[in-house]
Coordinates of C-alpha atoms in Angstrom, one line a residue:
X1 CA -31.2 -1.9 20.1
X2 CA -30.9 0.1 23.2
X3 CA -33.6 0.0 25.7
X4 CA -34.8 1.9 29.3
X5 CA -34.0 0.4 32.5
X6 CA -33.0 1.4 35.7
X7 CA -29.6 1.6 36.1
X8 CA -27.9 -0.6 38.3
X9 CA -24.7 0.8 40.2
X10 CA -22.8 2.8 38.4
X11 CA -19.5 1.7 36.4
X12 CA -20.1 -2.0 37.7
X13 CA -20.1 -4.1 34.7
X14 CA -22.4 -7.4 34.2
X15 CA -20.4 -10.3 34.8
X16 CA -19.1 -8.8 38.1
X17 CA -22.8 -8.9 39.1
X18 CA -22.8 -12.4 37.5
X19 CA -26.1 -11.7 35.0
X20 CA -25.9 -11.3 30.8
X21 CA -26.1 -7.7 29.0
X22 CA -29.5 -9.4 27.3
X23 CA -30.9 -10.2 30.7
X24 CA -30.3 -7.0 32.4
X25 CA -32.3 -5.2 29.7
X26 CA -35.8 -6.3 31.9
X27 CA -34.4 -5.3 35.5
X28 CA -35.8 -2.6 37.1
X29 CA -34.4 -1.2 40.4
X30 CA -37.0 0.5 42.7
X31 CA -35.9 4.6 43.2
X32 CA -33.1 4.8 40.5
X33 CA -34.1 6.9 37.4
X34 CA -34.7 5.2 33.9
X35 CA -31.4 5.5 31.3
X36 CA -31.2 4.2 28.1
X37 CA -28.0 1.3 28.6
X38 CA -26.2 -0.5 26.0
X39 CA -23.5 -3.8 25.9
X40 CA -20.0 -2.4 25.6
X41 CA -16.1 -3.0 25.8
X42 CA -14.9 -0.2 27.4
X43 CA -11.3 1.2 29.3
X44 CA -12.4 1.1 33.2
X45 CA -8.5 1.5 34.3
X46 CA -5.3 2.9 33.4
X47 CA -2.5 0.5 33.7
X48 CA 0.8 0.9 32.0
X49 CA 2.3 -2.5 32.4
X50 CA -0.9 -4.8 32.1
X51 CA -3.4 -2.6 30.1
X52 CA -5.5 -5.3 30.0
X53 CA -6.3 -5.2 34.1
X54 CA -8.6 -2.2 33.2
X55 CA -10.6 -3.2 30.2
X56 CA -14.4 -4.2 31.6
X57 CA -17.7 -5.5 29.4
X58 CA -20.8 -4.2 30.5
X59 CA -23.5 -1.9 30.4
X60 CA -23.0 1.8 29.9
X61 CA -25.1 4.5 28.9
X62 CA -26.0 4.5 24.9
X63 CA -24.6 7.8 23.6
X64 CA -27.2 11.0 23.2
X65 CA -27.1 12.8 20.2
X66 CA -26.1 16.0 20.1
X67 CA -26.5 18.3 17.1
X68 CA -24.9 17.9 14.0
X69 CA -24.0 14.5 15.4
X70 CA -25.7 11.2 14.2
X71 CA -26.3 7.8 16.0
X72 CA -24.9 4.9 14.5
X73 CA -26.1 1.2 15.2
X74 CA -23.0 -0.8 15.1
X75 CA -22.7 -4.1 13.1
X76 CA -18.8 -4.6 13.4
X77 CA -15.9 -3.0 14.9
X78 CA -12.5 -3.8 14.6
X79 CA -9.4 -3.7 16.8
X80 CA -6.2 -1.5 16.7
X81 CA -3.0 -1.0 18.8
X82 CA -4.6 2.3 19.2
X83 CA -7.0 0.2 21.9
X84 CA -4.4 -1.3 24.1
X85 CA -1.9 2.2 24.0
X86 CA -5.4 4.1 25.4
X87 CA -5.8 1.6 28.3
X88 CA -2.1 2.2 28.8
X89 CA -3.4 5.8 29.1
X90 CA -1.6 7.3 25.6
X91 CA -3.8 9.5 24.3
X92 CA -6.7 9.1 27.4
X93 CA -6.7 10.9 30.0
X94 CA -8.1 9.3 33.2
X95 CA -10.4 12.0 33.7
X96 CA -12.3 10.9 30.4
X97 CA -13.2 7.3 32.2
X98 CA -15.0 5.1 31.7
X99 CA -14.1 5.8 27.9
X100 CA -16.1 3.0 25.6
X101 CA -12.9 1.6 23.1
X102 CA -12.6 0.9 19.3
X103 CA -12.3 3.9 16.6
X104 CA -13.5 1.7 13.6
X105 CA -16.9 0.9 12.8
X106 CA -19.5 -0.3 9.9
X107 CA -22.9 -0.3 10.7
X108 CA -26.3 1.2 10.0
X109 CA -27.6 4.9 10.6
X110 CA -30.5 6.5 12.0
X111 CA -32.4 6.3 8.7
X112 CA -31.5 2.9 8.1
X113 CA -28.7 3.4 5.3
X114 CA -25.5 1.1 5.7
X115 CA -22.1 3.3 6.6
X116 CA -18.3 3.4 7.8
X117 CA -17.3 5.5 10.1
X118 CA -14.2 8.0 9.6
X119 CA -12.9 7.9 13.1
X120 CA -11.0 11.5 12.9
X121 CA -12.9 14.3 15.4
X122 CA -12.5 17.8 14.5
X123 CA -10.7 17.5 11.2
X124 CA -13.1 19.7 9.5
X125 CA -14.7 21.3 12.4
X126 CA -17.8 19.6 11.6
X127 CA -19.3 18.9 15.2
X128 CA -16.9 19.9 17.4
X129 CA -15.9 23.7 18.9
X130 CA -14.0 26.0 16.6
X131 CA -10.6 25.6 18.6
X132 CA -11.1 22.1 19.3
X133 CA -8.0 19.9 17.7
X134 CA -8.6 17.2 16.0
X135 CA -8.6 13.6 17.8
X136 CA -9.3 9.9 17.2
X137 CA -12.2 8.5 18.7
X138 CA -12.2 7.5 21.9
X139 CA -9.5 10.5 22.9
X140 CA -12.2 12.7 23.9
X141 CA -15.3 11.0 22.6
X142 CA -16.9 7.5 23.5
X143 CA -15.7 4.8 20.9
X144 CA -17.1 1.8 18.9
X145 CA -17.1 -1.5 21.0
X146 CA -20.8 -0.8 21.9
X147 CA -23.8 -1.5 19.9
X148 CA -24.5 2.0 19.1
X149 CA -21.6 4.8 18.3
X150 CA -22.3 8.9 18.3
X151 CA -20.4 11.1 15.4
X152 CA -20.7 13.7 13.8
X153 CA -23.0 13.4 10.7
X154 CA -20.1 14.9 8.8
X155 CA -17.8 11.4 9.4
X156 CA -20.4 9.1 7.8
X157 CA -19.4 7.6 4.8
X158 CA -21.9 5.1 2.6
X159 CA -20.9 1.7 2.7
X160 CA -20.0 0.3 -0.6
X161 CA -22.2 -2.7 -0.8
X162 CA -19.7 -4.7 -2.2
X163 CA -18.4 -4.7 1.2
X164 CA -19.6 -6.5 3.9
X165 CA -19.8 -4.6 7.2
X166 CA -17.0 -6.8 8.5
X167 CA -14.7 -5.6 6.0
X168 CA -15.6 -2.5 6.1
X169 CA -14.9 -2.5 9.7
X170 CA -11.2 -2.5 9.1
X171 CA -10.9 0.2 6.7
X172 CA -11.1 3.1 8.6
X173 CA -7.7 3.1 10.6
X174 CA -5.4 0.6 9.9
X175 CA -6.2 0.4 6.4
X176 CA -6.7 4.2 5.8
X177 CA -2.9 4.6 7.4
X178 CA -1.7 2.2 4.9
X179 CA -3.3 4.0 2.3
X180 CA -2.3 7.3 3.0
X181 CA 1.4 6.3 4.1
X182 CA 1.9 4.6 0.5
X183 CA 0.5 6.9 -1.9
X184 CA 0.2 10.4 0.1
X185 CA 3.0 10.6 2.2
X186 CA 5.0 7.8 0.6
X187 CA 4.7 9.3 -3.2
X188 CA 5.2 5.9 -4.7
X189 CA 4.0 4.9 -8.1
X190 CA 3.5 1.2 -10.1
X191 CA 6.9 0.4 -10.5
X192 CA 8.2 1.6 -7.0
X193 CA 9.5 -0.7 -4.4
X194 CA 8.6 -0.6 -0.6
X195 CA 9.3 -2.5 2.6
X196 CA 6.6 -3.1 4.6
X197 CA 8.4 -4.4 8.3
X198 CA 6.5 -6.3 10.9
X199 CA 4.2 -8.3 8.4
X200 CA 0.8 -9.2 9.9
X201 CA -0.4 -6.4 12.1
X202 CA -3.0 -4.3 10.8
X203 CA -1.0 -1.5 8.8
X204 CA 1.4 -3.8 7.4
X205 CA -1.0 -6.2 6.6
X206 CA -2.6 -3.8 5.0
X207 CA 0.2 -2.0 3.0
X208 CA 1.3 -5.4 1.4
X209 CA -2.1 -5.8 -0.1
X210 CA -2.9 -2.4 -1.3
X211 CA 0.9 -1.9 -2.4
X212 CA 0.5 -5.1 -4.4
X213 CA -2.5 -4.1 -5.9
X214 CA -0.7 -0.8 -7.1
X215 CA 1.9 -2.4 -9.0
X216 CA 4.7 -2.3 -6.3
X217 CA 7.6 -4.0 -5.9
X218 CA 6.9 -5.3 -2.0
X219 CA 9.4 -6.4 0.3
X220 CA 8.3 -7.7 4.2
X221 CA 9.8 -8.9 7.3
X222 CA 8.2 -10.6 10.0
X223 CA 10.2 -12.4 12.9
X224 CA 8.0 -15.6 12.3
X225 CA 8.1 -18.0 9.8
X226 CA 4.6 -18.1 9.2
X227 CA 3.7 -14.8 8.8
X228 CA 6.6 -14.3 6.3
X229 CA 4.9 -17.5 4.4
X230 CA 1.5 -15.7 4.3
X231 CA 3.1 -12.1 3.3
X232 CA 4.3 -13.5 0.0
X233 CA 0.6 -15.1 -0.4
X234 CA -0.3 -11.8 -0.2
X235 CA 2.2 -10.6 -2.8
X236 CA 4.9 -9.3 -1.3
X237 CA 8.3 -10.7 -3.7
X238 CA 10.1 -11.2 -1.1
X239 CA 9.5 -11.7 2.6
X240 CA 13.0 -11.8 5.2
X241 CA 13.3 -12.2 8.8
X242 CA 13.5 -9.3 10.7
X243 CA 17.0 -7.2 10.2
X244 CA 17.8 -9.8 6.9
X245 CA 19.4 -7.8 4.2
X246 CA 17.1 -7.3 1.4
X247 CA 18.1 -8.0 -2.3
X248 CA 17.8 -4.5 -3.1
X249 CA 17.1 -1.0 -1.7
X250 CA 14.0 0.4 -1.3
X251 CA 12.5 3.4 -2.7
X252 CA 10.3 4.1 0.8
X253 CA 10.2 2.1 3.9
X254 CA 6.5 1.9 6.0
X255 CA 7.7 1.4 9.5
X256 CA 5.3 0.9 12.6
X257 CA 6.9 -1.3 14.6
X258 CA 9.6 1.7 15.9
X259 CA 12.7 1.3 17.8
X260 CA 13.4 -2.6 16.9
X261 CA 13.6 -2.0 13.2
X262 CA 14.6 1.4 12.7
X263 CA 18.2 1.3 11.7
X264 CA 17.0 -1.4 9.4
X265 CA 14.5 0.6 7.9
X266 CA 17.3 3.3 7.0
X267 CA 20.0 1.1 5.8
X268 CA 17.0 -0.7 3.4
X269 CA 16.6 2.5 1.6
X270 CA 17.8 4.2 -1.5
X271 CA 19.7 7.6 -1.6
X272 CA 16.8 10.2 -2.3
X273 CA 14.3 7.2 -0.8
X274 CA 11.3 7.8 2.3
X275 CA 10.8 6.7 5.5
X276 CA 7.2 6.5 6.5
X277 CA 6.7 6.4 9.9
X278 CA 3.0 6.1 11.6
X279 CA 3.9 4.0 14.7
X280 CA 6.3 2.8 17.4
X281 CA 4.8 -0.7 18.7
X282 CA 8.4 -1.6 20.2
X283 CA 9.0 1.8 21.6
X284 CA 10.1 5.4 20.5
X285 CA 13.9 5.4 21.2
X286 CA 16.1 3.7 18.9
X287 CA 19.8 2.7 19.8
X288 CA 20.9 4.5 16.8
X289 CA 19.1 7.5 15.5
X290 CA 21.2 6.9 11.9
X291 CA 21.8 10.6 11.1
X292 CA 24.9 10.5 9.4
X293 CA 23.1 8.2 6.7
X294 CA 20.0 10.3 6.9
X295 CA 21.7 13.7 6.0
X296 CA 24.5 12.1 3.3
X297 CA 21.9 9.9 1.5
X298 CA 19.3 13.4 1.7
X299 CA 16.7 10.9 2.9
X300 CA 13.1 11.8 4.2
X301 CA 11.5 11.1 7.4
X302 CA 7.9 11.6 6.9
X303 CA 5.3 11.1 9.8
X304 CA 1.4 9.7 8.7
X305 CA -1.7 9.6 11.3
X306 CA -4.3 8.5 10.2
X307 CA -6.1 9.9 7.0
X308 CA -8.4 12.2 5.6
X309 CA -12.3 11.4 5.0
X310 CA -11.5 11.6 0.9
X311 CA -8.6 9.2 1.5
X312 CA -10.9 7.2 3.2
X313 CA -13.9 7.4 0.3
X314 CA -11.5 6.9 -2.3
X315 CA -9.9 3.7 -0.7
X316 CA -13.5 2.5 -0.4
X317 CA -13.9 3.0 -3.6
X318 CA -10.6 1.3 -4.4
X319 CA -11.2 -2.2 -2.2
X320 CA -14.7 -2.4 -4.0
X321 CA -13.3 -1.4 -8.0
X322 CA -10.6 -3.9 -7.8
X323 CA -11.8 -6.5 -5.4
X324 CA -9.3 -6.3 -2.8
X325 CA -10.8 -6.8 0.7
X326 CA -9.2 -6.7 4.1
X327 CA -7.0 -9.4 5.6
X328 CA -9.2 -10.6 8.7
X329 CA -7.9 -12.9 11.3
X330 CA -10.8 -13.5 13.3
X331 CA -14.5 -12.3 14.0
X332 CA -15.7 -12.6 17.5
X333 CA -19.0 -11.6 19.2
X334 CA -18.9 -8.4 21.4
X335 CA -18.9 -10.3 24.4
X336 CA -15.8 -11.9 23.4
X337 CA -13.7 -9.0 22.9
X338 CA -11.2 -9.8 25.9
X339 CA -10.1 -12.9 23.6
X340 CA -9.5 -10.4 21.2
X341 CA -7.8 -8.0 22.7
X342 CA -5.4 -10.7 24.3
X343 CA -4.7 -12.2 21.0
X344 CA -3.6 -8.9 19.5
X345 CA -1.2 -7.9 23.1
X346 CA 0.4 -11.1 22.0
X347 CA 1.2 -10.2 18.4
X348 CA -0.3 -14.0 17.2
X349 CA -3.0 -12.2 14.8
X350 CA -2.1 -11.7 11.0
X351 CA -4.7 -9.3 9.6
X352 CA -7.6 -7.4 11.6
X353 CA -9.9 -9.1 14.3
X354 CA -13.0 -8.0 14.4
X355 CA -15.9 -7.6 17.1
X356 CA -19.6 -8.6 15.6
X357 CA -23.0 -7.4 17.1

């Protein structure tokens, strides 16, 4: 829980004044006025080529509440590529630092009921200026990796209690992109077949398991041998190295990983079939855009962010009806986040880590 205490200087995180976030809470410091602080992972930097120069744990200021806006007490948070592009400075402007991280988040409101967090600002208005577009947390507004979170009341969602909070923790992006790539955007139905490319991060990960559990034909391909092995544990039929051939095409492609498997992802699909697209992890420029197959085979290119708050509700609903739960890789305290953050850049994890409070 967030306490007073005078401030010490300003943006200058803990361990660079060599003392512990629980320690700090007693220090006073004589003529500096009394803030309420809190322990968080936030972006201190913007560095393009080693985003991981500017992330900084510390003490910043616990959020105040605005109206129509609700304090959350965070129990878990969980990571997304989304983290590392912002301390590359995609979506955050350097005017908006320090900007506390982390979009997802399960934990436990003002009035003491358990909640996820829908991480979309502005979708409905709710909270935010008429005019103002929507965004993902920590765009404009200070993120998860903290042990309290401010949103508006509208994005709280009651935590299924079949869930526990750090499951929960992963639903609201990765998951929720899955969801809505595979059965909004994607239009597939039990039956259907799908490739899923660049099994183990957090959208594919996810898309394997939820596809499976719809009754889909699932196809995924990983560079590594291991996270091929643990894709058809999760049910995929079939899991090839990147680029492989597949036994059959596809009826829709989900593709995050961008430039390296894009051709792939268009020659993979049926005439009439979709393309899915939600992200680029190995950059936005392909070598071959594939338009002659695009046009002649009438395919669609469909773009996904994100999802709405009753695609959210209904995939809680969904994980705690049929008893499928997130794939996590690891949980790690707060104050261990860096080891987090470094095991994601490197592309080791299979599955969502998690931060704990």
């Amino acid at each position: 829980m967030c306490v007073p205490f005078r401030c010490p200087a300003p943006h200058r995180s803990l361990w660079q004044q060599g003392v512990s976030h629980k320690a700090a809470w007693f220090r006073r410091a004589v003529g500096e006025p009394i803030v309420k602080v809190m322990f968080a992972v936030y972006a201190a930097r913007i560095d393009r080529d080693q985003p991981l120069s500017g992330l900084e744990l510390g003490e910043r200021p616990a959020p105040e509440v605005r109206p129509g806006w609700s304090a959350v007490n965070v129990k878990a948070a969980s990571l997304n590529h989304h983290d590392l592009w912002s301390l590359r400075g995609v979506g955050l402007a350097e005017d908006k630092l320090p900007m506390i991280l982390g979009c997802d988040a399960a934990g436990v409101d003002e009035d003491g009921n358990e909640v996820v967090l829908h991480s979309v600002i502005g979708q409905s208005g709710h909270g935010v200026g008429p005019k103002e577009p929507r965004s993902i947390l920590t765009e404009r507004y200070q993120g998860t990796f903290a042990e309290q979170v401010a949103v508006p009341t509208w994005n709280i969602l009651p935590k299924p209690k079949e869930l526990s909070f750090e499951e929960a923790a992963c639903l609201p992006t990765a998951w929720l992109t899955a969801y809505r790539m595979l059965f909004t955007n994607a239009g597939v139905r039990p039956g259907d077949s799908v490739l899923v490319q660049g099994a183990g991060g957090g959208v594919a990960t996810a898309a394997i398991v939820l596809g499976k559990a719809a009754g889909l034909r699932v196809f995924a391909t990983s560079r590594d041998e291991a996270k091929r092995k643990r894709a058809l544990e999760l049910g995929a039929v079939e899991a090839v190295e990147s680029g492989a051939r597949l036994p059959q095409r596809v009826d829709a492609v989900i593709e995050t990983v961008g430039a390296a498997t894009w051709s792939h992802s268009v020659k993979s699909l049926k005439p009439g079939g979709t393309l899915v697209i939600s992200g680029a992890t190995s950059g936005d420029r392909p070598s071959h855009a594939e338009l002659t197959r695009i046009f002649f085979l009438e395919l669609k290119i469909v773009g996904s962010t994100m999802g709405t708050k009753d695609e959210l509700e209904d995939l809680l609903s969904f994980c705690a009806a049929t008893g499928v739960r997130p794939v996590i890789d690891e949980v790690l305290p707060m104050d261990r986040a860096r080891e987090g953050f470094e095991r994601m850049e490197s592309g080791e994890q299979f599955g969502k880590i998690v931060l704990t409070n």
